Amino acid sequence: MEKIIDEKKQGDTLVLDQKTENTRKLYIESYGCQMNFSDSEIVASILAKEGFNTTQKMEDADLVLVNTCSIRDKAEQTVRKRLEKFNAVKRINPKMKVGVLGCMAERLKSKFLEEEKIVDMVVGPDAYKDLPNLVQEIDEGRDAVNVILSKEETYGDVAPMRLNSNGVSAFVSITRGCDNMCTFCVVPFTRGRERSRDPQSILDEVDDLSNRGFKEITLLGQNVDSYLWYGGGLKKDYEKATDMQKATAVNFSNLLSMVAEAHPKMRIRFSTSNPQDMTLDVIETMAKYKNICNHIHLPVQSGSNRILKEMNRLHTREEYFELIDNIRKILPECSISQDMIIGFPTETTQDHKDTMDLMEYVKYDFGYMFTYSERPGTLAERKLDDDVPEETKKNRLTEIINLQQKHSAYRTKQNLGKTVEVLIEGNSKKSDAHWMGRTSQNAVTVFPKENYKIGDFVNVKVNDCTTATLIGEAVGYSDNN
């Protein structure tokens, strides 16, 4: 749940520049969080070297891949429906092969391959480098599977294709896996133990993006704050590191500084943070560098200490408040967003009130709120009854959403009359005469196009707003161009 899932992007097909020498066609759809969309770029890069060009016409494809998510039941049901569609097309185009990638692949490998026989290939999130071998297996008429979770794989040596990119913003993965055993979450089981990527490979990727004209990157991980490079290996094995390895280790604050200093004109974002791992030095580093965006996505999941304990979240509401207070003190302009799970097992009316009380204290800029969805294989599924009635969950979710909308409106209105820096990402969805971009605080902003172009940093005077969008007029380029 600690991953931002953009509902508008679910099922996006990915396209990159065609290579004339490639003769086979790849169709790839992605579901779930930013990590999955980033992984699809790695997959496309690997398969481009194997003779595949991407296509948006599934019926023409030699290989159809769906990159899956196990975080909510809805995501799994959507993927199952797509697999039914793929198999219907397969009857018309028998040469087409179908593969499942990602978190669902790891969890449901035997179901997909042996019981239901609905796919030819199942590939877990750590096995993408094995794709050339797996494709050869299915070409020769055999089912192919590799869902082994790695203790080392970070894909630091694979330059991802930038698929469906606006040419302005890009994701850069810095960690894989997770060691936090939150009881509601499947990630430790589907993506394995936490390991960090060599900082030099991260800097090389950011250099490449800068050279290609990208203006903003998001450092990605299941839990970016716990990034720790000490020469390779699992985070949990750091205590066995040598004195020299510990003396030269790079933590998340160090990495942020390195990237910010290497590219002072490039905006830097990161996602996702975990309250238990976010330290003061990260907030202080954000304050030190102008190009690190003033936005922190800080999932809390519940405002009740009792529920936080049931979730195995290693922070209390009091510790969370202290963290919020420090952010407000050191970064007064910083926006804060949340993830919230409503109706977790045993949640009472008082627990729900505690969550709303926490929201009143923080007044988040925006958030991602969902009712609890029991995921097979998680600790919560094994140990707790999903005992909050669906109707109660829905009612509580409505209350939480209404409160968040009130707070979003309050935060957005604080920008009225101000001049904000906006990075132009593309056309406004509602008007081709307007640009859309985001502020450092991640607020969507629209304004008349005039002579500006995509990728420009523009100062915009805010004249009006909706609950979630700033509306204004450009007053000139910012210093960042």
Short mmCIF file of C-alpha atoms in Angstrom, two decimals, residues 24-433:
data_model
loop_
_atom_site.label_atom_id
_atom_site.label_comp_id
_atom_site.label_asym_id
_atom_site.label_seq_id
_atom_site.Cartn_x
_atom_site.Cartn_y
_atom_site.Cartn_z
CA ARG A 24 9.15 -8.96 -33.76
CA LYS A 25 6.43 -7.02 -31.96
CA LEU A 26 6.02 -6.58 -28.19
CA TYR A 27 2.85 -5.33 -26.51
CA ILE A 28 3.24 -4.50 -22.83
CA GLU A 29 0.66 -3.19 -20.35
CA SER A 30 1.47 -2.04 -16.82
CA TYR A 31 -0.61 -2.02 -13.64
CA GLY A 32 0.11 -0.92 -10.08
CA CYS A 33 2.68 1.49 -8.72
CA GLN A 34 5.47 3.60 -10.21
CA MET A 35 7.94 0.76 -9.56
CA ASN A 36 6.02 -1.45 -12.01
CA PHE A 37 5.97 1.22 -14.71
CA SER A 38 9.70 1.73 -14.17
CA ASP A 39 10.28 -2.04 -14.39
CA SER A 40 8.40 -2.16 -17.73
CA GLU A 41 10.99 0.25 -19.13
CA ILE A 42 13.75 -2.17 -18.05
CA VAL A 43 11.89 -5.08 -19.70
CA ALA A 44 11.47 -3.14 -22.96
CA SER A 45 15.18 -2.27 -22.95
CA ILE A 46 16.18 -5.93 -22.54
CA LEU A 47 13.76 -7.18 -25.22
CA ALA A 48 14.74 -4.43 -27.72
CA LYS A 49 18.14 -6.16 -27.85
CA GLU A 50 16.32 -9.43 -28.61
CA GLY A 51 14.66 -8.09 -31.76
CA PHE A 52 11.39 -6.70 -30.34
CA ASN A 53 9.80 -3.36 -31.24
CA THR A 54 6.86 -2.19 -29.15
CA THR A 55 3.37 -1.90 -30.59
CA GLN A 56 0.12 -0.46 -29.26
CA LYS A 57 -1.92 -2.91 -31.35
CA MET A 58 -2.18 -6.05 -29.28
CA GLU A 59 -3.60 -8.12 -32.15
CA ASP A 60 -0.31 -7.70 -34.09
CA ALA A 61 1.97 -8.72 -31.23
CA ASP A 62 4.25 -11.75 -31.16
CA LEU A 63 4.63 -11.33 -27.39
CA VAL A 64 2.06 -9.81 -25.02
CA LEU A 65 3.23 -8.99 -21.49
CA VAL A 66 1.24 -7.65 -18.56
CA ASN A 67 3.20 -6.20 -15.64
CA THR A 68 1.08 -6.91 -12.59
CA CYS A 69 0.36 -5.70 -9.08
CA SER A 70 -0.78 -7.70 -6.05
CA ILE A 71 -1.42 -4.84 -3.70
CA ARG A 72 -5.22 -4.76 -3.98
CA ASP A 73 -7.76 -7.32 -5.07
CA LYS A 74 -9.14 -4.88 -7.65
CA ALA A 75 -5.76 -4.81 -9.44
CA GLU A 76 -5.65 -8.60 -9.64
CA GLN A 77 -9.22 -8.84 -10.97
CA THR A 78 -8.42 -6.26 -13.67
CA VAL A 79 -5.39 -8.27 -14.79
CA ARG A 80 -7.42 -11.51 -14.90
CA LYS A 81 -9.94 -9.86 -17.22
CA ARG A 82 -7.11 -8.67 -19.47
CA LEU A 83 -5.65 -12.19 -19.60
CA GLU A 84 -9.05 -13.50 -20.74
CA LYS A 85 -9.01 -10.87 -23.52
CA PHE A 86 -5.45 -11.82 -24.53
CA ASN A 87 -6.39 -15.48 -24.76
CA ALA A 88 -9.41 -14.68 -26.92
CA VAL A 89 -7.07 -12.89 -29.36
CA LYS A 90 -4.64 -15.82 -29.12
CA ARG A 91 -7.24 -18.09 -30.65
CA ILE A 92 -7.23 -15.85 -33.73
CA ASN A 93 -3.44 -15.33 -33.68
CA PRO A 94 -1.96 -18.67 -32.45
CA LYS A 95 1.67 -17.47 -32.81
CA MET A 96 1.09 -14.87 -30.08
CA LYS A 97 2.62 -15.70 -26.68
CA VAL A 98 1.38 -14.26 -23.37
CA GLY A 99 3.48 -13.58 -20.29
CA VAL A 100 2.81 -12.26 -16.80
CA LEU A 101 5.46 -10.11 -15.10
CA GLY A 102 5.82 -8.64 -11.63
CA CYS A 103 4.23 -9.19 -8.26
CA MET A 104 1.21 -11.25 -9.32
CA ALA A 105 3.52 -13.50 -11.33
CA GLU A 106 5.51 -14.43 -8.25
CA ARG A 107 2.39 -15.07 -6.19
CA LEU A 108 0.27 -17.02 -8.69
CA LYS A 109 2.85 -18.82 -10.84
CA SER A 110 1.41 -22.35 -10.48
CA LYS A 111 -2.17 -21.14 -10.94
CA PHE A 112 -1.37 -19.33 -14.18
CA LEU A 113 0.86 -22.03 -15.72
CA GLU A 114 -0.39 -25.37 -14.46
CA GLU A 115 -3.96 -25.08 -13.17
CA GLU A 116 -5.54 -22.50 -15.46
CA LYS A 117 -3.02 -22.73 -18.34
CA ILE A 118 -3.72 -19.13 -19.35
CA VAL A 119 -0.15 -17.94 -19.97
CA ASP A 120 3.05 -19.18 -21.60
CA MET A 121 5.52 -17.36 -19.40
CA VAL A 122 5.70 -16.18 -15.78
CA VAL A 123 8.52 -13.81 -14.78
CA GLY A 124 9.06 -12.42 -11.27
CA PRO A 125 10.38 -8.89 -10.60
CA ASP A 126 14.00 -10.03 -10.07
CA ALA A 127 14.22 -12.23 -13.18
CA TYR A 128 13.93 -9.79 -16.08
CA LYS A 129 17.54 -10.34 -17.19
CA ASP A 130 16.55 -13.96 -17.84
CA LEU A 131 13.95 -12.85 -20.43
CA PRO A 132 16.11 -13.77 -23.48
CA ASN A 133 16.30 -17.39 -22.24
CA LEU A 134 12.62 -17.48 -21.28
CA VAL A 135 11.55 -16.13 -24.68
CA GLN A 136 13.62 -18.85 -26.35
CA GLU A 137 11.85 -21.47 -24.20
CA ILE A 138 8.37 -20.34 -25.28
CA ASP A 139 9.53 -20.02 -28.91
CA GLU A 140 10.36 -23.71 -28.73
CA GLY A 141 6.91 -24.53 -27.38
CA ARG A 142 7.70 -24.92 -23.67
CA ASP A 143 6.22 -22.99 -20.77
CA ALA A 144 8.79 -20.74 -19.10
CA VAL A 145 9.00 -19.59 -15.50
CA ASN A 146 11.49 -17.71 -13.34
CA VAL A 147 10.23 -16.17 -10.12
CA ILE A 148 13.37 -16.56 -8.04
CA LEU A 149 13.82 -13.57 -5.74
CA SER A 150 17.35 -12.21 -5.75
CA LYS A 151 19.47 -10.87 -2.92
CA GLU A 152 21.59 -8.82 -5.32
CA GLU A 153 19.58 -7.75 -8.40
CA THR A 154 19.02 -3.99 -8.66
CA TYR A 155 19.12 -3.58 -12.50
CA GLY A 156 21.72 -0.86 -11.97
CA ASP A 157 23.47 -1.92 -15.19
CA VAL A 158 20.36 -1.79 -17.41
CA ALA A 159 19.59 1.57 -19.01
CA PRO A 160 15.77 1.70 -19.00
CA MET A 161 13.86 2.74 -22.10
CA ARG A 162 11.77 5.84 -21.37
CA LEU A 163 8.36 4.64 -22.49
CA ASN A 164 5.41 6.96 -23.15
CA SER A 165 7.61 9.63 -21.59
CA ASN A 166 6.81 13.33 -21.70
CA GLY A 167 10.55 13.86 -22.10
CA VAL A 168 10.53 16.01 -18.95
CA SER A 169 10.13 13.70 -15.93
CA ALA A 170 11.65 10.25 -15.33
CA PHE A 171 11.76 7.62 -12.58
CA VAL A 172 15.10 6.33 -11.28
CA SER A 173 14.93 3.21 -9.09
CA ILE A 174 17.34 3.27 -6.15
CA THR A 175 16.22 0.27 -4.08
CA ARG A 176 14.36 -2.99 -4.62
CA GLY A 177 12.46 -5.12 -2.13
CA CYS A 178 11.43 -4.27 1.42
CA ASP A 179 12.31 -5.48 4.92
CA ASN A 180 9.32 -3.88 6.68
CA MET A 181 6.88 -6.68 7.39
CA CYS A 182 3.71 -4.57 7.50
CA THR A 183 0.96 -7.10 8.07
CA PHE A 184 -1.24 -5.81 5.22
CA CYS A 185 1.47 -5.82 2.53
CA VAL A 186 2.59 -8.45 -0.01
CA VAL A 187 5.71 -6.59 -1.18
CA PRO A 188 8.30 -8.45 0.98
CA PHE A 189 6.93 -11.73 -0.42
CA THR A 190 6.70 -10.62 -4.07
CA ARG A 191 9.79 -8.38 -4.33
CA GLY A 192 12.08 -9.91 -1.72
CA ARG A 193 14.52 -8.46 0.79
CA GLU A 194 15.68 -4.88 0.59
CA ARG A 195 18.85 -4.03 -1.30
CA SER A 196 20.19 -0.73 -2.55
CA ARG A 197 21.69 0.20 -5.88
CA ASP A 198 25.27 1.39 -6.37
CA PRO A 199 25.17 5.22 -6.09
CA GLN A 200 27.52 5.59 -9.07
CA SER A 201 25.07 3.71 -11.32
CA ILE A 202 22.31 6.05 -10.09
CA LEU A 203 24.42 9.14 -10.85
CA ASP A 204 25.27 7.71 -14.30
CA GLU A 205 21.57 7.23 -15.07
CA VAL A 206 20.74 10.77 -13.91
CA ASP A 207 23.64 12.12 -16.04
CA ASP A 208 22.20 10.32 -19.07
CA LEU A 209 18.71 11.72 -18.40
CA SER A 210 20.12 15.25 -18.04
CA ASN A 211 22.03 14.91 -21.32
CA ARG A 212 18.79 13.84 -23.00
CA GLY A 213 16.96 16.94 -21.79
CA PHE A 214 14.99 15.59 -18.82
CA LYS A 215 14.32 18.28 -16.20
CA GLU A 216 12.99 16.26 -13.25
CA ILE A 217 13.65 12.86 -11.72
CA THR A 218 11.89 10.87 -9.01
CA LEU A 219 14.12 8.56 -6.95
CA LEU A 220 12.01 5.45 -6.47
CA GLY A 221 11.91 2.67 -3.94
CA GLN A 222 9.51 0.72 -1.79
CA ASN A 223 11.06 2.70 1.06
CA VAL A 224 13.59 5.26 -0.18
CA ASP A 225 14.59 6.58 3.25
CA SER A 226 16.20 3.27 4.17
CA TYR A 227 18.55 3.39 1.15
CA LEU A 228 21.99 2.19 2.27
CA TRP A 229 24.90 1.31 0.00
CA TYR A 230 27.97 -0.21 1.62
CA GLY A 231 29.40 -2.05 -1.38
CA GLY A 232 26.42 -4.27 -2.15
CA GLY A 233 24.31 -6.80 -0.31
CA LEU A 234 21.16 -6.79 1.75
CA LYS A 235 20.31 -3.96 4.13
CA LYS A 236 19.84 -6.46 6.96
CA ASP A 237 23.47 -7.64 6.58
CA TYR A 238 24.92 -4.15 7.13
CA GLU A 239 25.87 -5.06 10.71
CA LYS A 240 28.35 -7.62 9.27
CA ALA A 241 30.02 -4.96 7.08
CA THR A 242 33.70 -4.12 7.63
CA ASP A 243 34.76 -0.89 9.36
CA MET A 244 35.88 0.45 5.97
CA GLN A 245 32.51 -0.40 4.38
CA LYS A 246 30.68 1.36 7.21
CA ALA A 247 32.96 4.41 7.00
CA THR A 248 32.29 4.80 3.26
CA ALA A 249 28.59 3.82 3.31
CA VAL A 250 26.09 6.06 1.51
CA ASN A 251 22.68 6.63 3.13
CA PHE A 252 19.63 8.31 1.58
CA SER A 253 20.58 11.78 2.78
CA ASN A 254 24.06 11.37 1.26
CA LEU A 255 22.56 10.14 -2.03
CA LEU A 256 20.16 13.10 -2.20
CA SER A 257 23.09 15.50 -1.72
CA MET A 258 25.15 13.77 -4.41
CA VAL A 259 22.36 13.93 -7.00
CA ALA A 260 21.38 17.51 -6.09
CA GLU A 261 24.97 18.77 -6.38
CA ALA A 262 25.62 16.91 -9.64
CA HIS A 263 22.61 18.56 -11.35
CA PRO A 264 21.66 21.86 -9.66
CA LYS A 265 19.17 22.73 -12.43
CA MET A 266 17.33 19.41 -12.27
CA ARG A 267 14.35 18.97 -9.99
CA ILE A 268 14.59 15.99 -7.63
CA ARG A 269 11.65 14.16 -6.07
CA PHE A 270 11.52 10.89 -4.15
CA SER A 271 8.92 8.30 -3.24
CA THR A 272 7.95 6.52 -1.07
CA SER A 273 8.96 7.41 2.50
CA ASN A 274 8.30 5.42 5.65
CA PRO A 275 7.83 7.45 8.87
CA GLN A 276 9.99 5.05 10.88
CA ASP A 277 12.98 5.58 8.54
CA MET A 278 12.70 9.26 7.66
CA THR A 279 15.43 11.05 9.59
CA LEU A 280 16.15 14.69 10.33
CA ASP A 281 19.19 14.71 8.05
CA VAL A 282 16.94 14.01 5.04
CA ILE A 283 14.70 16.99 5.89
CA GLU A 284 17.79 19.17 6.46
CA THR A 285 19.24 18.07 3.11
CA MET A 286 15.96 19.01 1.41
CA ALA A 287 16.20 22.46 2.98
CA LYS A 288 19.83 22.86 1.87
CA TYR A 289 19.28 22.28 -1.86
CA LYS A 290 16.90 24.43 -3.85
CA ASN A 291 16.41 21.77 -6.54
CA ILE A 292 15.05 19.12 -4.15
CA CYS A 293 11.27 19.52 -4.34
CA ASN A 294 9.33 20.59 -1.26
CA HIS A 295 7.02 17.59 -1.17
CA ILE A 296 7.09 14.48 1.01
CA HIS A 297 4.77 11.51 0.52
CA LEU A 298 4.56 10.16 4.06
CA PRO A 299 2.14 7.22 4.39
CA VAL A 300 0.67 6.91 7.87
CA GLN A 301 -2.00 4.19 7.18
CA SER A 302 -3.89 4.87 10.45
CA GLY A 303 -4.11 7.45 13.20
CA SER A 304 -4.72 4.82 15.89
CA ASN A 305 -1.77 3.48 17.88
CA ARG A 306 -3.60 0.20 18.41
CA ILE A 307 -4.17 -0.29 14.67
CA LEU A 308 -0.62 0.79 13.84
CA LYS A 309 0.60 -1.98 16.14
CA GLU A 310 -1.71 -4.51 14.44
CA MET A 311 -0.28 -3.37 11.10
CA ASN A 312 3.28 -3.82 12.45
CA ARG A 313 4.02 -0.20 11.63
CA LEU A 314 7.09 0.69 13.68
CA HIS A 315 5.96 4.20 14.58
CA THR A 316 3.32 5.66 16.88
CA ARG A 317 1.01 8.60 16.17
CA GLU A 318 3.07 10.67 18.63
CA GLU A 319 6.31 9.93 16.73
CA TYR A 320 4.52 10.77 13.49
CA PHE A 321 3.39 14.13 14.93
CA GLU A 322 6.98 14.86 15.97
CA LEU A 323 8.14 14.14 12.42
CA ILE A 324 5.44 16.41 10.98
CA ASP A 325 6.44 19.18 13.42
CA ASN A 326 10.08 18.89 12.31
CA ILE A 327 9.11 19.07 8.63
CA ARG A 328 6.95 22.14 9.27
CA LYS A 329 9.79 23.80 11.25
CA ILE A 330 12.66 23.04 8.82
CA LEU A 331 10.63 23.14 5.56
CA PRO A 332 7.67 25.48 6.17
CA GLU A 333 6.75 25.48 2.45
CA CYS A 334 6.72 21.67 2.20
CA SER A 335 3.57 19.84 1.09
CA ILE A 336 2.78 16.48 2.71
CA SER A 337 0.64 13.70 1.27
CA GLN A 338 -0.60 10.44 2.76
CA ASP A 339 -1.66 6.83 2.23
CA MET A 340 -4.52 5.63 4.43
CA ILE A 341 -6.08 2.19 4.90
CA ILE A 342 -9.69 2.31 6.11
CA GLY A 343 -11.38 -0.59 7.89
CA PHE A 344 -8.31 -2.61 8.85
CA PRO A 345 -9.28 -5.71 10.89
CA THR A 346 -10.57 -4.87 14.40
CA GLU A 347 -10.83 -1.13 13.57
CA THR A 348 -13.36 0.48 15.94
CA THR A 349 -15.24 3.77 15.77
CA GLN A 350 -12.64 5.22 18.15
CA ASP A 351 -9.77 4.07 15.90
CA HIS A 352 -11.51 5.78 12.98
CA LYS A 353 -11.91 8.97 15.03
CA ASP A 354 -8.19 8.82 15.89
CA THR A 355 -7.39 8.76 12.16
CA MET A 356 -9.61 11.77 11.47
CA ASP A 357 -8.05 13.56 14.44
CA LEU A 358 -4.57 12.91 13.00
CA MET A 359 -5.70 14.28 9.63
CA GLU A 360 -7.00 17.45 11.32
CA TYR A 361 -3.57 17.92 12.92
CA VAL A 362 -1.58 17.45 9.71
CA LYS A 363 -4.04 18.84 7.11
CA TYR A 364 -2.48 16.91 4.21
CA ASP A 365 -2.24 18.49 0.77
CA PHE A 366 -3.58 15.32 -0.84
CA GLY A 367 -3.79 11.60 -0.21
CA TYR A 368 -4.46 8.07 -1.43
CA MET A 369 -7.22 6.43 0.59
CA PHE A 370 -8.53 2.87 0.25
CA THR A 371 -10.66 0.43 2.16
CA TYR A 372 -8.74 -2.57 3.48
CA SER A 373 -8.42 -5.38 0.94
CA GLU A 374 -7.22 -8.69 2.35
CA ARG A 375 -4.25 -9.96 0.37
CA PRO A 376 -3.49 -13.70 0.30
CA GLY A 377 -0.21 -14.63 1.94
CA THR A 378 0.09 -11.54 4.14
CA LEU A 379 0.42 -11.76 7.91
CA ALA A 380 -2.93 -9.99 8.32
CA GLU A 381 -4.67 -12.58 6.14
CA ARG A 382 -3.15 -15.42 8.17
CA LYS A 383 -3.70 -13.96 11.64
CA LEU A 384 -6.61 -11.50 11.54
CA ASP A 385 -10.26 -11.80 10.52
CA ASP A 386 -11.41 -9.21 7.99
CA ASP A 387 -14.18 -8.32 10.45
CA VAL A 388 -15.14 -4.72 9.59
CA PRO A 389 -18.38 -4.84 7.50
CA GLU A 390 -18.04 -3.54 3.92
CA GLU A 391 -20.78 -0.97 4.52
CA THR A 392 -18.90 0.39 7.55
CA LYS A 393 -15.67 0.53 5.52
CA LYS A 394 -17.38 2.47 2.73
CA ASN A 395 -18.99 4.94 5.16
CA ARG A 396 -15.69 5.57 6.93
CA LEU A 397 -13.87 5.95 3.61
CA THR A 398 -16.42 8.57 2.52
CA GLU A 399 -15.80 10.52 5.73
CA ILE A 400 -12.02 10.32 5.25
CA ILE A 401 -12.25 11.43 1.58
CA ASN A 402 -14.55 14.34 2.46
CA LEU A 403 -12.15 15.49 5.17
CA GLN A 404 -9.18 15.20 2.81
CA GLN A 405 -10.97 17.25 0.16
CA LYS A 406 -11.61 19.96 2.75
CA HIS A 407 -7.92 19.98 3.70
CA SER A 408 -6.81 19.90 0.03
CA ALA A 409 -8.97 22.97 -0.65
CA TYR A 410 -7.47 24.71 2.42
CA ARG A 411 -3.88 23.99 1.29
CA THR A 412 -4.54 24.92 -2.34
CA LYS A 413 -6.12 28.27 -1.38
CA GLN A 414 -2.94 29.21 0.49
CA ASN A 415 -1.32 29.70 -2.94
CA LEU A 416 -3.76 32.38 -4.10
CA GLY A 417 -1.90 35.57 -5.00
CA LYS A 418 1.50 33.86 -4.83
CA THR A 419 3.94 33.40 -7.70
CA VAL A 420 5.07 29.77 -8.01
CA GLU A 421 7.65 28.02 -10.18
CA VAL A 422 6.07 25.48 -12.55
CA LEU A 423 7.78 22.89 -14.76
CA ILE A 424 5.67 22.48 -17.92
CA GLU A 425 4.83 18.81 -18.56
CA GLY A 426 2.23 19.02 -21.34
CA ASN A 427 -1.19 20.23 -22.43
CA SER A 428 -3.93 20.83 -19.90
CA LYS A 429 -6.51 18.03 -20.04
CA LYS A 430 -9.33 20.54 -20.38
CA SER A 431 -7.85 23.02 -22.87
CA ASP A 432 -5.25 22.82 -25.64
CA ALA A 433 -4.73 26.56 -25.14
#
